[in-house]
CSV table of C-alpha atoms in Angstrom, one decimal:
chain,number,residue,atom,x,y,z
A,1,PRO,CA,-8.4,-11.1,-25.5
A,2,THR,CA,-8.2,-11.0,-21.8
A,3,ASP,CA,-9.8,-8.9,-19.4
A,4,ILE,CA,-6.4,-6.4,-19.0
A,5,ASP,CA,-6.6,-6.3,-22.6
A,6,SER,CA,-10.1,-4.8,-22.6
A,7,ARG,CA,-9.3,-2.7,-20.0
A,8,VAL,CA,-6.1,-1.3,-21.4
A,9,ASP,CA,-8.4,-0.9,-25.0
A,10,SER,CA,-10.8,1.5,-23.2
A,11,ILE,CA,-8.3,3.8,-21.6
A,12,ALA,CA,-6.8,3.5,-25.2
A,13,MET,CA,-10.5,4.7,-26.4
A,14,TRP,CA,-11.0,7.4,-23.7
A,15,ALA,CA,-7.3,8.9,-24.2
A,16,THR,CA,-7.9,9.4,-27.9
A,17,LYS,CA,-11.7,10.5,-27.8
A,18,GLY,CA,-11.7,12.2,-24.9
A,19,ASP,CA,-15.0,10.5,-23.7
A,20,VAL,CA,-14.2,9.4,-20.4
A,21,PRO,CA,-17.2,8.2,-18.6
A,22,ASP,CA,-18.4,10.4,-15.4
A,23,THR,CA,-17.7,7.5,-13.1
A,24,GLN,CA,-14.4,6.6,-14.3
A,25,HIS,CA,-12.7,10.3,-13.8
A,26,GLU,CA,-11.1,9.6,-10.6
A,27,ARG,CA,-9.9,6.4,-11.4
A,28,LEU,CA,-8.1,7.4,-14.6
A,29,ASP,CA,-6.3,10.2,-12.6
A,30,ILE,CA,-5.1,7.1,-10.1
A,31,LEU,CA,-3.8,5.1,-13.4
A,32,TYR,CA,-2.5,8.4,-14.9
A,33,TRP,CA,-0.6,9.5,-11.7
A,34,ALA,CA,0.8,6.3,-11.0
A,35,GLY,CA,2.3,5.5,-15.2
A,36,VAL,CA,3.8,9.2,-15.0
A,37,GLN,CA,5.6,8.3,-11.6
A,38,VAL,CA,7.3,5.0,-13.4
A,39,VAL,CA,7.7,6.6,-16.7
A,40,GLU,CA,10.1,9.1,-15.0
A,41,VAL,CA,12.0,7.2,-13.7
A,42,PHE,CA,11.8,4.2,-16.0
A,43,ASP,CA,10.5,4.2,-19.8
A,44,ASP,CA,6.3,3.5,-21.3
A,45,GLU,CA,7.3,-0.3,-21.3
A,46,THR,CA,8.2,-0.6,-17.5
A,47,ALA,CA,5.0,1.5,-17.0
A,48,ARG,CA,2.8,-0.8,-19.0
A,49,ALA,CA,4.1,-4.0,-17.5
A,50,PHE,CA,3.6,-2.1,-13.5
A,51,LEU,CA,0.7,-1.5,-14.7
A,52,VAL,CA,-0.5,-4.7,-15.8
A,53,GLY,CA,1.6,-7.6,-14.2
A,54,MET,CA,1.0,-9.1,-11.2
A,55,ASN,CA,1.8,-6.9,-8.2
A,56,PRO,CA,2.4,-8.4,-5.2
A,57,MET,CA,1.7,-5.0,-3.2
A,58,ALA,CA,-1.8,-5.2,-4.7
A,59,GLY,CA,-2.3,-9.0,-3.7
A,60,ASP,CA,-0.7,-10.5,-7.0
A,61,GLU,CA,-3.2,-8.3,-9.6
A,62,ALA,CA,-2.7,-6.6,-11.7
A,63,LEU,CA,-2.7,-2.9,-10.6
A,64,VAL,CA,-5.1,-1.8,-13.9
A,65,ASP,CA,-7.8,-4.6,-12.4
A,66,VAL,CA,-7.4,-3.6,-9.3
A,67,ILE,CA,-8.3,0.1,-9.9
A,68,ALA,CA,-10.9,-0.9,-12.2
A,69,GLN,CA,-12.7,-3.2,-9.8
A,70,ARG,CA,-11.9,-1.4,-6.2
A,71,ASP,CA,-13.7,1.2,-4.8
A,72,PRO,CA,-11.4,4.6,-5.6
A,73,VAL,CA,-11.2,5.3,-1.6
A,74,GLY,CA,-7.8,4.2,-0.5
A,75,LEU,CA,-6.4,3.4,-4.5
A,76,HIS,CA,-4.3,6.2,-4.1
A,77,GLU,CA,-2.2,5.0,-1.2
A,78,LEU,CA,-2.1,1.5,-2.9
A,79,LEU,CA,-0.4,3.1,-5.9
A,80,GLU,CA,1.8,4.9,-4.2
A,81,ASP,CA,2.9,2.5,-2.2
A,82,ALA,CA,3.1,-0.1,-5.5
A,83,VAL,CA,5.2,3.0,-7.3
A,84,GLU,CA,7.6,3.8,-3.8
A,85,HIS,CA,8.0,-0.4,-4.6
A,86,LEU,CA,9.0,-0.7,-7.2
A,87,ILE,CA,11.4,2.5,-7.4
A,88,GLU,CA,13.1,1.5,-4.5
């Protein structure tokens, strides 16, 4: 499995068990917000592709990787820009 697969698996586990590590709450909130924004306009599959695919707004990195690896400060703004770019 890739790093992205591992991250998606962790998120799915947190969602089903409700056992989110304290250090990940803010990241998970940002991820959830972005997913909801995309699903409202498109569908679940598009949201998944948006979050795990290469994204030019994130330097051609997957947004799920950016959310996992970067300091949460500024992530919401980056995700807002990426969502806006997708919806346009």
